[in-house]
Amino acid sequence: AQKVTQAQTEISVVEKEDVTLDCVYETRDTTYYLFWYKQPPSGELVFLIRRNSFDEQNEISGRYSWNFQKSTSSFNFTITASQVVDSAVYFCALSEALGSFGNEKLTFGTGTRLTIIP
Amino acid sequence: DTEVTQTPKHLVMGMTNKKSLKCEQHMGHRAMYWYKQKAKKPPELMFVYSYEKLSINESVPSRFSPECPNSSLLNLHLHALQPEDSALYLCASSQGGRKSYEQYFGPGTRLTVT
């Protein structure tokens, strides 16, 4: 069975500080996909990134960066120069293909609540 | 446009009521999902529709009945719910197919069962 662990339940940092959210996963699949989603207080989950298991290249998108390390089964997310708008719950997720076309199940971690203090 | 819309935003219903949640996407996605999310918990998958056919039912009680009238619409019919069914119900869609594409979520319907 697949598993995603986000050990940090809550993190608070002062605005403009950098913060890293940890994600560790377990899977027996050789091909898998990892995701990060942001859930602001409004409730909608916002897709941030998708990464497949064959692409270990780190990615940067503005103030966001992701570090994928297959050797340690980790997919960590760093926010640089944090802003108040970054306050949200962040979920790491692992996809599992079930059966045929389009049958995808996301296994979510328990989420990390990030609070940016102005 | 990566928008998934859901109506209503809020719903309060008694245990004997029948109501429906609606979800719509116009991204041409062929997979649609219903999730249930309790407070301070991650979303839990309920149903998956793939090419308008129900492909996954995660052992959801029969008081929840999904329907996919066409490739853009997804409904969740509710009947005889229990107070513990109160939660945020999220709809999502994805491209579908053999690759695992990202899912785009709607804003959710916050359901309260009294």
Coordinates of C-alpha atoms in Angstrom, one line a residue:
Chain A
A1 CA 0.0 0.0 0.0
Q2 CA 1.1 3.5 -0.7
K3 CA 1.8 6.0 2.0
V4 CA 2.7 9.7 2.2
T5 CA 4.1 11.2 5.4
Q6 CA 4.1 14.9 6.2
A7 CA 5.7 14.9 9.6
Q8 CA 5.3 18.7 10.1
T9 CA 1.7 19.3 11.3
E10 CA 2.0 23.0 11.7
I11 CA 4.7 25.5 10.9
S12 CA 4.8 29.3 11.6
V13 CA 7.4 31.6 10.2
V14 CA 7.8 35.3 10.0
E15 CA 7.2 36.9 6.6
K16 CA 10.2 36.9 4.2
E17 CA 11.7 33.9 5.9
D18 CA 12.3 30.7 3.8
V19 CA 10.4 27.6 4.8
T20 CA 10.7 24.0 3.7
L21 CA 7.8 21.5 3.9
D22 CA 8.8 17.9 4.0
C23 CA 7.2 15.0 2.2
V24 CA 8.3 11.3 2.4
Y25 CA 6.5 8.6 0.4
E26 CA 6.3 4.8 0.2
T27 CA 5.4 2.9 -2.9
R28 CA 6.3 -0.4 -4.6
D29 CA 5.6 1.0 -8.0
T30 CA 8.5 1.9 -10.3
T31 CA 6.5 4.4 -12.1
Y32 CA 4.6 6.9 -10.0
Y33 CA 3.7 10.6 -9.8
L34 CA 4.0 13.0 -7.0
F35 CA 2.0 16.2 -6.4
W36 CA 1.8 19.2 -4.2
Y37 CA -1.5 21.0 -3.6
K38 CA -2.2 24.2 -1.6
Q39 CA -5.5 24.6 0.3
P40 CA -6.1 28.1 1.4
P41 CA -8.8 28.9 4.0
S42 CA -11.4 29.2 1.2
G43 CA -11.2 25.4 0.8
E44 CA -10.3 24.9 -2.8
L45 CA -7.2 22.7 -3.5
V46 CA -4.9 24.4 -5.9
F47 CA -2.5 22.3 -8.0
L48 CA 1.1 23.4 -7.6
I49 CA 3.3 20.7 -9.2
R50 CA 3.4 17.2 -10.7
R51 CA 6.6 15.2 -10.9
N52 CA 7.1 11.7 -12.3
S53 CA 9.4 9.1 -10.8
F54 CA 11.9 9.2 -13.7
D55 CA 12.5 13.0 -13.5
E56 CA 14.7 13.8 -10.5
Q57 CA 15.5 17.3 -11.7
N58 CA 14.7 19.9 -9.2
E59 CA 12.2 22.5 -10.2
I60 CA 11.8 26.2 -9.5
S61 CA 8.8 28.3 -10.1
G62 CA 9.1 31.9 -8.9
R63 CA 9.5 31.7 -5.1
Y64 CA 8.6 28.0 -5.1
S65 CA 11.1 25.2 -5.5
W66 CA 10.9 21.4 -5.2
N67 CA 13.6 18.9 -4.3
F68 CA 12.9 15.3 -5.4
Q69 CA 15.3 12.7 -4.1
K70 CA 14.4 9.1 -5.1
S71 CA 17.2 7.7 -2.9
T72 CA 15.4 9.0 0.3
S73 CA 11.9 8.8 -1.1
S74 CA 11.4 12.5 -0.5
F75 CA 9.8 15.3 -2.4
N76 CA 10.3 18.5 -0.4
F77 CA 8.8 21.9 -1.1
T78 CA 10.6 25.2 -0.3
I79 CA 9.0 28.7 -0.3
T80 CA 11.6 31.4 -0.5
A81 CA 10.8 34.9 0.9
S82 CA 7.5 33.8 2.3
Q83 CA 4.5 36.0 2.1
V84 CA 1.2 36.2 4.1
V85 CA -0.6 34.9 1.0
D86 CA 1.3 31.6 1.4
S87 CA -0.6 30.8 4.5
A88 CA -2.5 27.6 3.8
V89 CA -2.5 23.9 4.3
Y90 CA -0.2 22.1 1.9
F91 CA -0.7 18.5 0.9
C92 CA 1.8 16.2 -0.7
A93 CA 0.2 13.4 -2.7
L94 CA 1.2 10.2 -4.6
S95 CA -0.8 8.8 -7.4
E96 CA -1.8 5.2 -7.8
A97 CA -3.1 3.8 -11.0
L98 CA -6.0 1.5 -10.5
G99 CA -7.2 -0.6 -13.4
S100 CA -7.7 0.9 -16.7
F101 CA -7.9 4.3 -18.3
G102 CA -8.3 7.3 -16.1
N103 CA -8.6 5.5 -12.9
E104 CA -6.3 7.4 -10.6
K105 CA -6.3 7.5 -6.8
L106 CA -4.4 10.1 -5.0
T107 CA -2.9 9.2 -1.6
F108 CA -2.6 12.4 0.3
G109 CA -0.4 13.1 3.2
T110 CA -2.0 14.6 6.3
G111 CA -1.0 18.1 5.3
T112 CA 1.1 20.8 6.8
R113 CA -0.6 24.0 8.0
L114 CA 1.7 26.9 7.2
T115 CA 1.2 30.2 8.9
I116 CA 3.1 33.3 7.7
I117 CA 3.3 35.9 10.4
P118 CA 3.4 39.5 9.1
Chain B
D1 CA -9.1 27.8 -18.2
T2 CA -8.6 25.3 -15.4
E3 CA -11.9 26.0 -13.6
V4 CA -14.1 23.4 -11.9
T5 CA -17.3 24.8 -10.6
Q6 CA -19.5 23.4 -7.8
T7 CA -23.0 24.3 -6.6
P8 CA -24.2 25.0 -4.0
K9 CA -21.3 26.4 -2.0
H10 CA -23.2 25.6 1.3
L11 CA -25.9 23.2 2.0
V12 CA -27.8 22.4 5.2
M13 CA -30.1 19.4 5.1
G14 CA -32.0 17.2 7.5
M15 CA -31.6 13.5 7.7
T16 CA -34.7 12.8 5.7
N17 CA -34.0 15.2 2.9
K18 CA -32.9 14.5 -0.7
K19 CA -30.5 16.9 -2.2
S20 CA -27.9 17.0 -5.0
L21 CA -24.5 18.4 -5.4
K22 CA -23.4 19.6 -8.9
C23 CA -20.0 19.8 -10.5
E24 CA -19.1 21.1 -14.0
Q25 CA -15.8 21.4 -15.9
H26 CA -15.2 22.6 -19.5
M27 CA -11.6 21.6 -19.9
G28 CA -12.4 18.5 -21.9
H29 CA -11.3 16.3 -19.1
R30 CA -12.5 12.7 -19.2
A31 CA -12.0 11.7 -15.6
M32 CA -14.0 13.2 -12.7
Y33 CA -13.9 12.6 -9.0
W34 CA -15.8 13.1 -5.8
Y35 CA -13.9 13.6 -2.6
K36 CA -15.0 14.0 1.0
Q37 CA -12.9 16.1 3.4
K38 CA -13.5 16.4 7.1
A39 CA -12.0 19.2 9.1
K40 CA -8.2 19.1 9.5
K41 CA -8.0 15.9 7.4
P42 CA -6.9 15.2 3.8
P43 CA -9.5 14.6 1.1
E44 CA -10.8 11.0 0.9
L45 CA -11.7 9.6 -2.5
M46 CA -15.3 8.6 -2.9
F47 CA -15.9 8.0 -6.6
V48 CA -14.1 8.1 -9.9
Y49 CA -15.8 8.5 -13.3
S50 CA -13.7 7.7 -16.3
Y51 CA -15.2 8.4 -19.8
E52 CA -18.6 8.9 -18.1
K53 CA -18.5 5.4 -16.6
L54 CA -18.2 4.8 -12.8
S55 CA -14.8 3.2 -12.5
I56 CA -14.1 3.4 -8.8
N57 CA -16.4 3.3 -5.8
E58 CA -14.4 3.4 -2.5
S59 CA -17.0 1.5 -0.6
V60 CA -19.2 4.5 -0.1
P61 CA -22.6 4.0 1.6
S62 CA -25.5 3.9 -0.8
R63 CA -27.0 7.0 0.6
F64 CA -24.5 8.7 -1.7
S65 CA -25.3 8.2 -5.3
P66 CA -23.1 9.6 -8.1
E67 CA -24.2 10.4 -11.6
C68 CA -22.3 11.5 -14.7
P69 CA -24.9 12.8 -17.2
N70 CA -22.2 13.8 -19.7
S71 CA -18.5 14.4 -19.9
S72 CA -18.7 17.9 -18.4
L73 CA -21.1 17.2 -15.5
L74 CA -21.0 15.2 -12.3
N75 CA -23.7 15.0 -9.7
L76 CA -23.8 13.6 -6.2
H77 CA -27.3 12.7 -5.0
L78 CA -27.7 12.6 -1.3
H79 CA -30.5 10.8 0.6
A80 CA -31.0 10.0 4.3
L81 CA -27.6 11.3 5.4
Q82 CA -26.3 11.1 8.9
P83 CA -24.7 14.0 10.9
E84 CA -21.3 12.4 10.5
D85 CA -21.6 13.0 6.7
S86 CA -21.2 16.7 7.4
A87 CA -18.0 17.7 5.5
L88 CA -16.6 19.6 2.6
Y89 CA -17.4 17.7 -0.7
L90 CA -14.8 18.4 -3.4
C91 CA -15.2 17.6 -7.1
A92 CA -12.1 17.3 -9.3
S93 CA -11.3 16.5 -12.9
S94 CA -8.3 15.4 -14.8
Q95 CA -7.3 14.6 -18.3
G96 CA -7.6 10.9 -17.9
G97 CA -5.7 8.3 -19.7
R98 CA -2.8 6.0 -18.8
K99 CA -0.6 8.8 -17.5
S100 CA -1.3 10.3 -14.1
Y101 CA -2.3 13.8 -14.8
E102 CA -2.9 16.5 -12.2
Q103 CA -6.4 16.8 -10.8
Y104 CA -8.1 20.2 -10.8
F105 CA -10.4 20.8 -7.9
G106 CA -13.5 22.9 -7.5
P107 CA -14.2 25.1 -4.5
G108 CA -16.3 22.5 -2.7
T109 CA -19.7 22.3 -1.2
R110 CA -19.8 22.6 2.6
L111 CA -22.5 20.2 3.7
T112 CA -24.1 20.2 7.2
V113 CA -26.5 17.5 8.1
T114 CA -28.8 18.3 11.0

